[in-house]
Amino acid sequence: MTETKIPPLHVQSSGSGTPVLLIHGFPFTSRMWQPQLHGLADTCQILAPDLPGFGDSPAAPPPHTVDALAQACIAVLDAQGIRGPAVVGGLSMGGYIALAIARLYPERLRGLMLLSTRAGADGAEAKANRDKGIATAQEQGPAPAGEGMFPKLLAPGNYAAQPQTAEELKGIMAGATTEGVVMALTAMRDRPDSTPLLSSIRVPTLVVHGEEDQVIPKSEAEAMAAAIPNSQLQLIPNAGHVPNLEQAEKFNEVVAAFIRSVNT
Ligand code: MLT
C-alpha cells in the first residue's frame, strides 16, 4: 500500500478493462472528465479522482507538492486493487502530477497521456503570480482563481460557439475550495523541472494539445513530444486549454486509439 498523509481521494469511475487514471487541471474537479467517463466506458476503466480540496475530496495537510499529489493518485490505484501498470493521464496541473508519477512510480505506468500541459518548472514571474494567487485565495476565497482563468480556457471562438461548454466550466470551477486553490498553487509553484525526465520515459506516451490553447502554448507540447522517445503528438483543431470538453468526440477518438495501441 502506498503510504500517504493525504486522506483518500473521492473518485468517479466508469467502464472496465485497461485502468486509466485521469487527473484534472486547476481549478477544476473530476467533473471535467464527464465526456470521457461516458464516452470511453466501452474502451477502458476510467478512474477520475478529485484532488484534495476540490470536488468531494477533503483538503490535504502539508507538504503541498506534486510528489505528494502523485502519491495520493497512486493510492487511488492501490485502493482499487490495481497493482499492475495503468495508463496515467493528466491535464495541465494534472500533467505536472502525471510527470511526477512517471518520475517516482515508473513501474506503475503502462502508458502516459500529457494533456494541455508542459514539462518545465515555473520561472520567477510565474512563481510571483502563484504567490499573488495564494494571497488572493486566502483573502477572498477560491472564486478569483477561476474568474482569472476563465477568459483563457477556451479557444477564443468557442465562447460564442459553445456557450454550454463555457457554462459547464463555471460549474466545474465552483467545486474549488480555498484550501484546494492554495494547495494547488503551492504545488505548481514549487514543482521541479520535468524536462530532464522526458528522454528517460519508456512507456508509450500520447501528447494532446488544443491548437488554440491560450494558457500553455502548443510549442510546449511539440517540445515534449520531440523529447519523449515513444511518443505521438495530437493537436486538436478548434480547441483551447480543455480539448476534452471543447472537442470531446475527437479527443475521445484519439485517447481510445492510444489505449487500444498500448494493449497490443
Ligand atoms: C491548469 O490548467 O491546470 C493550470 O492552468 C496550470 C498552470 O497554472 O500552470
Tab-separated table of C-alpha atoms and ligand atoms in Angstrom:
chain	number	residue	atom	x	y	z
A	1	MET	CA	0.000	0.000	0.000
A	2	THR	CA	1.305	3.455	-0.868
A	3	GLU	CA	1.926	5.475	2.309
A	4	THR	CA	0.311	8.906	2.103
A	5	LYS	CA	-0.770	11.503	4.646
A	6	ILE	CA	-3.428	12.702	2.207
A	7	PRO	CA	-6.892	11.333	3.068
A	8	PRO	CA	-8.300	9.000	0.381
A	9	LEU	CA	-9.462	10.890	-2.686
A	10	HIS	CA	-13.041	10.808	-3.939
A	11	VAL	CA	-13.086	9.023	-7.303
A	12	GLN	CA	-15.545	8.908	-10.200
A	13	SER	CA	-15.284	5.746	-12.254
A	14	SER	CA	-16.761	4.073	-15.294
A	15	GLY	CA	-16.128	1.178	-17.658
A	16	SER	CA	-13.903	-1.869	-17.335
A	17	GLY	CA	-10.699	-3.178	-18.854
A	18	THR	CA	-7.404	-1.255	-19.025
A	19	PRO	CA	-7.226	1.045	-15.982
A	20	VAL	CA	-6.877	4.710	-16.967
A	21	LEU	CA	-6.318	7.326	-14.264
A	22	LEU	CA	-7.363	10.832	-15.358
A	23	ILE	CA	-6.044	13.721	-13.222
A	24	HIS	CA	-7.842	17.050	-13.520
A	25	GLY	CA	-6.387	20.520	-14.072
A	26	PHE	CA	-6.599	23.692	-11.993
A	27	PRO	CA	-9.018	24.850	-10.613
A	28	PHE	CA	-11.224	22.022	-11.837
A	29	THR	CA	-12.609	18.776	-10.423
A	30	SER	CA	-13.177	15.262	-11.753
A	31	ARG	CA	-16.398	16.634	-13.263
A	32	MET	CA	-14.253	17.933	-16.130
A	33	TRP	CA	-13.964	14.314	-17.311
A	34	GLN	CA	-17.726	13.725	-17.784
A	35	PRO	CA	-17.405	13.312	-21.590
A	36	GLN	CA	-14.641	10.751	-21.034
A	37	LEU	CA	-16.443	8.936	-18.194
A	38	HIS	CA	-19.346	8.475	-20.619
A	39	GLY	CA	-17.585	8.258	-23.989
A	40	LEU	CA	-14.701	5.939	-23.079
A	41	ALA	CA	-16.549	3.487	-20.823
A	42	ASP	CA	-16.623	0.921	-23.661
A	43	THR	CA	-12.842	1.178	-24.075
A	44	CYS	CA	-11.328	1.124	-20.593
A	45	GLN	CA	-11.828	1.563	-16.859
A	46	ILE	CA	-11.662	5.285	-16.110
A	47	LEU	CA	-10.718	6.428	-12.608
A	48	ALA	CA	-11.042	10.175	-12.132
A	49	PRO	CA	-10.123	11.432	-8.643
A	50	ASP	CA	-10.917	14.836	-7.156
A	51	LEU	CA	-7.612	16.274	-5.964
A	52	PRO	CA	-7.560	17.377	-2.283
A	53	GLY	CA	-9.738	20.432	-1.652
A	54	PHE	CA	-11.548	20.064	-4.998
A	55	GLY	CA	-14.950	18.485	-5.642
A	56	ASP	CA	-15.715	15.877	-2.995
A	57	SER	CA	-12.172	15.274	-1.685
A	58	PRO	CA	-11.119	16.674	1.697
A	59	ALA	CA	-8.211	19.120	1.924
A	60	ALA	CA	-4.689	17.763	2.358
A	61	PRO	CA	-2.201	18.512	5.138
A	62	PRO	CA	1.226	19.824	4.040
A	63	PRO	CA	3.534	19.178	2.275
A	64	HIS	CA	1.717	20.609	-0.734
A	65	THR	CA	3.843	19.187	-3.519
A	66	VAL	CA	3.275	17.470	-6.848
A	67	ASP	CA	5.082	14.463	-5.353
A	68	ALA	CA	2.542	14.175	-2.505
A	69	LEU	CA	-0.273	14.500	-5.044
A	70	ALA	CA	1.342	11.816	-7.217
A	71	GLN	CA	1.426	9.544	-4.179
A	72	ALA	CA	-2.261	10.250	-3.428
A	73	CYS	CA	-3.152	9.382	-7.047
A	74	ILE	CA	-1.203	6.118	-6.879
A	75	ALA	CA	-3.102	5.355	-3.650
A	76	VAL	CA	-6.295	5.562	-5.760
A	77	LEU	CA	-4.999	2.670	-7.884
A	78	ASP	CA	-3.967	0.759	-4.747
A	79	ALA	CA	-7.429	1.223	-3.232
A	80	GLN	CA	-8.983	-0.252	-6.390
A	81	GLY	CA	-6.662	-3.261	-6.156
A	82	ILE	CA	-4.848	-2.193	-9.330
A	83	ARG	CA	-1.252	-3.360	-8.811
A	84	GLY	CA	-0.261	-3.782	-12.432
A	85	PRO	CA	0.645	-0.827	-14.613
A	86	ALA	CA	-2.077	1.653	-15.626
A	87	VAL	CA	-2.399	4.388	-18.210
A	88	VAL	CA	-1.987	7.712	-16.409
A	89	GLY	CA	-3.208	10.946	-17.979
A	90	GLY	CA	-3.274	14.465	-16.625
A	91	LEU	CA	-4.460	17.786	-17.981
A	92	SER	CA	-2.325	20.832	-17.288
A	93	MET	CA	-1.726	20.686	-13.491
A	94	GLY	CA	-2.800	17.050	-13.775
A	95	GLY	CA	0.003	16.643	-16.309
A	96	TYR	CA	2.526	18.009	-13.798
A	97	ILE	CA	1.320	15.284	-11.412
A	98	ALA	CA	1.408	12.629	-14.163
A	99	LEU	CA	5.051	13.581	-14.811
A	100	ALA	CA	5.765	13.223	-11.076
A	101	ILE	CA	4.212	9.727	-11.269
A	102	ALA	CA	6.487	8.927	-14.236
A	103	ARG	CA	9.496	10.014	-12.137
A	104	LEU	CA	8.515	8.363	-8.833
A	105	TYR	CA	6.500	5.292	-9.892
A	106	PRO	CA	7.610	4.287	-13.418
A	107	GLU	CA	6.675	0.668	-12.666
A	108	ARG	CA	3.008	1.704	-12.271
A	109	LEU	CA	2.831	3.094	-15.831
A	110	ARG	CA	1.621	1.255	-18.910
A	111	GLY	CA	1.140	4.467	-20.855
A	112	LEU	CA	1.277	8.214	-20.221
A	113	MET	CA	-1.031	10.936	-21.534
A	114	LEU	CA	0.195	14.519	-21.267
A	115	LEU	CA	-2.795	16.740	-21.990
A	116	SER	CA	-2.608	20.537	-22.357
A	117	THR	CA	0.487	20.581	-20.198
A	118	ARG	CA	4.187	21.404	-20.137
A	119	ALA	CA	7.363	19.854	-18.716
A	120	GLY	CA	9.150	22.987	-17.485
A	121	ALA	CA	9.026	24.491	-13.983
A	122	ASP	CA	7.691	27.955	-13.163
A	123	GLY	CA	10.017	30.875	-13.834
A	124	ALA	CA	10.382	33.816	-11.437
A	125	GLU	CA	7.385	35.712	-12.831
A	126	ALA	CA	5.110	32.658	-12.760
A	127	LYS	CA	6.166	31.929	-9.161
A	128	ALA	CA	5.361	35.517	-8.170
A	129	ASN	CA	1.931	35.132	-9.792
A	130	ARG	CA	1.332	31.933	-7.810
A	131	ASP	CA	2.168	33.861	-4.602
A	132	LYS	CA	-0.336	36.562	-5.564
A	133	GLY	CA	-2.938	33.872	-6.291
A	134	ILE	CA	-2.344	32.272	-2.888
A	135	ALA	CA	-2.746	35.625	-1.107
A	136	THR	CA	-5.914	36.394	-3.084
A	137	ALA	CA	-7.431	32.991	-2.263
A	138	GLN	CA	-6.611	33.456	1.424
A	139	GLU	CA	-8.291	36.882	1.420
A	140	GLN	CA	-11.196	36.337	-0.977
A	141	GLY	CA	-11.766	32.592	-1.292
A	142	PRO	CA	-11.485	30.328	-4.325
A	143	ALA	CA	-13.605	32.230	-6.886
A	144	PRO	CA	-10.968	34.713	-8.201
A	145	ALA	CA	-8.711	31.843	-9.334
A	146	GLY	CA	-11.404	30.574	-11.695
A	147	GLU	CA	-12.522	34.043	-12.756
A	148	GLY	CA	-8.932	34.930	-13.661
A	149	MET	CA	-8.530	31.832	-15.807
A	150	PHE	CA	-11.952	31.746	-17.420
A	151	PRO	CA	-11.223	34.114	-20.356
A	152	LYS	CA	-8.239	31.984	-21.395
A	153	LEU	CA	-9.669	28.490	-21.037
A	154	LEU	CA	-11.491	28.044	-24.339
A	155	ALA	CA	-10.306	28.753	-27.869
A	156	PRO	CA	-11.354	32.389	-28.488
A	157	GLY	CA	-14.184	31.460	-30.897
A	158	ASN	CA	-15.606	28.798	-28.596
A	159	TYR	CA	-17.084	31.220	-26.042
A	160	ALA	CA	-19.713	32.158	-28.649
A	161	ALA	CA	-19.773	28.817	-30.483
A	162	GLN	CA	-20.103	26.661	-27.350
A	163	PRO	CA	-21.858	28.651	-24.603
A	164	GLN	CA	-22.824	25.389	-22.882
A	165	THR	CA	-19.126	24.421	-22.541
A	166	ALA	CA	-18.351	27.833	-21.043
A	167	GLU	CA	-21.202	27.420	-18.539
A	168	GLU	CA	-20.106	23.882	-17.700
A	169	LEU	CA	-16.606	25.151	-16.930
A	170	LYS	CA	-18.013	27.706	-14.486
A	171	GLY	CA	-19.928	24.906	-12.775
A	172	ILE	CA	-16.806	22.747	-12.603
A	173	MET	CA	-14.753	25.590	-11.104
A	174	ALA	CA	-17.403	26.136	-8.421
A	175	GLY	CA	-16.095	22.881	-6.907
A	176	ALA	CA	-12.813	24.502	-5.797
A	177	THR	CA	-12.213	25.431	-2.146
A	178	THR	CA	-9.752	27.939	-0.671
A	179	GLU	CA	-7.661	25.092	0.755
A	180	GLY	CA	-7.582	23.371	-2.615
A	181	VAL	CA	-6.568	26.509	-4.508
A	182	VAL	CA	-3.799	27.332	-2.003
A	183	MET	CA	-2.511	23.753	-2.079
A	184	ALA	CA	-2.544	23.540	-5.879
A	185	LEU	CA	-0.855	26.921	-6.412
A	186	THR	CA	1.821	25.975	-3.865
A	187	ALA	CA	2.444	22.596	-5.508
A	188	MET	CA	2.582	24.111	-9.008
A	189	ARG	CA	4.880	26.946	-7.876
A	190	ASP	CA	7.371	24.534	-6.328
A	191	ARG	CA	7.212	21.741	-8.900
A	192	PRO	CA	10.514	20.563	-10.335
A	193	ASP	CA	11.544	20.888	-13.965
A	194	SER	CA	10.495	17.625	-15.628
A	195	THR	CA	12.374	18.359	-18.862
A	196	PRO	CA	15.381	16.171	-17.901
A	197	LEU	CA	12.980	13.266	-17.242
A	198	LEU	CA	11.443	13.215	-20.716
A	199	SER	CA	14.155	11.284	-22.555
A	200	SER	CA	14.013	8.536	-19.897
A	201	ILE	CA	10.249	7.891	-20.224
A	202	ARG	CA	9.976	4.375	-21.629
A	203	VAL	CA	6.226	3.857	-21.934
A	204	PRO	CA	4.108	4.848	-24.934
A	205	THR	CA	3.140	8.490	-24.468
A	206	LEU	CA	0.308	10.474	-26.015
A	207	VAL	CA	0.674	14.259	-26.048
A	208	VAL	CA	-2.589	16.109	-26.770
A	209	HIS	CA	-2.919	19.867	-27.080
A	210	GLY	CA	-5.523	22.320	-28.370
A	211	GLU	CA	-4.301	24.234	-31.430
A	212	GLU	CA	-5.587	27.424	-29.775
A	213	ASP	CA	-4.543	26.873	-26.155
A	214	GLN	CA	-4.183	30.332	-24.584
A	215	VAL	CA	-2.849	29.041	-21.237
A	216	ILE	CA	0.023	26.830	-22.421
A	217	PRO	CA	1.320	27.362	-25.977
A	218	LYS	CA	1.301	24.331	-28.250
A	219	SER	CA	5.074	24.714	-28.699
A	220	GLU	CA	5.371	23.189	-25.202
A	221	ALA	CA	3.552	20.055	-26.371
A	222	GLU	CA	5.682	19.879	-29.512
A	223	ALA	CA	8.837	20.077	-27.400
A	224	MET	CA	7.661	17.316	-25.024
A	225	ALA	CA	6.702	15.007	-27.870
A	226	ALA	CA	10.081	15.610	-29.529
A	227	ALA	CA	11.921	14.722	-26.303
A	228	ILE	CA	9.969	11.572	-25.299
A	229	PRO	CA	11.208	8.560	-27.293
A	230	ASN	CA	7.978	6.565	-27.778
A	231	SER	CA	5.524	9.428	-28.143
A	232	GLN	CA	2.918	10.783	-30.512
A	233	LEU	CA	1.546	14.314	-30.699
A	234	GLN	CA	-2.096	15.082	-31.477
A	235	LEU	CA	-3.017	18.729	-31.966
A	236	ILE	CA	-6.778	19.280	-31.771
A	237	PRO	CA	-8.236	21.999	-34.047
A	238	ASN	CA	-10.858	24.417	-32.680
A	239	ALA	CA	-9.811	23.691	-29.110
A	240	GLY	CA	-8.106	25.687	-26.398
A	241	HIS	CA	-6.945	24.520	-22.956
A	242	VAL	CA	-9.719	21.947	-22.423
A	243	PRO	CA	-9.889	19.924	-25.665
A	244	ASN	CA	-11.610	17.073	-23.780
A	245	LEU	CA	-14.628	19.400	-23.363
A	246	GLU	CA	-14.329	21.593	-26.473
A	247	GLN	CA	-13.835	18.708	-28.934
A	248	ALA	CA	-14.896	15.766	-26.803
A	249	GLU	CA	-15.602	13.407	-29.689
A	250	LYS	CA	-12.246	13.969	-31.388
A	251	PHE	CA	-10.448	13.845	-28.030
A	252	ASN	CA	-12.104	10.543	-27.097
A	253	GLU	CA	-11.271	9.094	-30.513
A	254	VAL	CA	-7.572	9.930	-30.076
A	255	VAL	CA	-7.461	8.614	-26.494
A	256	ALA	CA	-9.353	5.414	-27.359
A	257	ALA	CA	-6.929	4.681	-30.232
A	258	PHE	CA	-3.982	5.240	-27.886
A	259	ILE	CA	-5.401	2.961	-25.178
A	260	ARG	CA	-6.054	0.227	-27.738
A	261	SER	CA	-2.475	0.626	-29.005
A	262	VAL	CA	-0.884	0.207	-25.557
A	263	ASN	CA	-2.770	-3.077	-25.209
A	264	THR	CA	-1.376	-4.628	-28.370
B	1	MLT	C1	-4.103	24.232	-15.192
B	1	MLT	O1	-4.889	24.415	-16.146
B	1	MLT	O2	-4.095	23.173	-14.540
B	1	MLT	C2	-3.206	25.357	-14.788
B	1	MLT	O3	-3.536	26.486	-15.533
B	1	MLT	C3	-1.797	25.052	-14.997
B	1	MLT	C4	-0.901	26.162	-14.530
B	1	MLT	O4	-1.390	27.159	-13.971
B	1	MLT	O5	0.313	26.040	-14.690
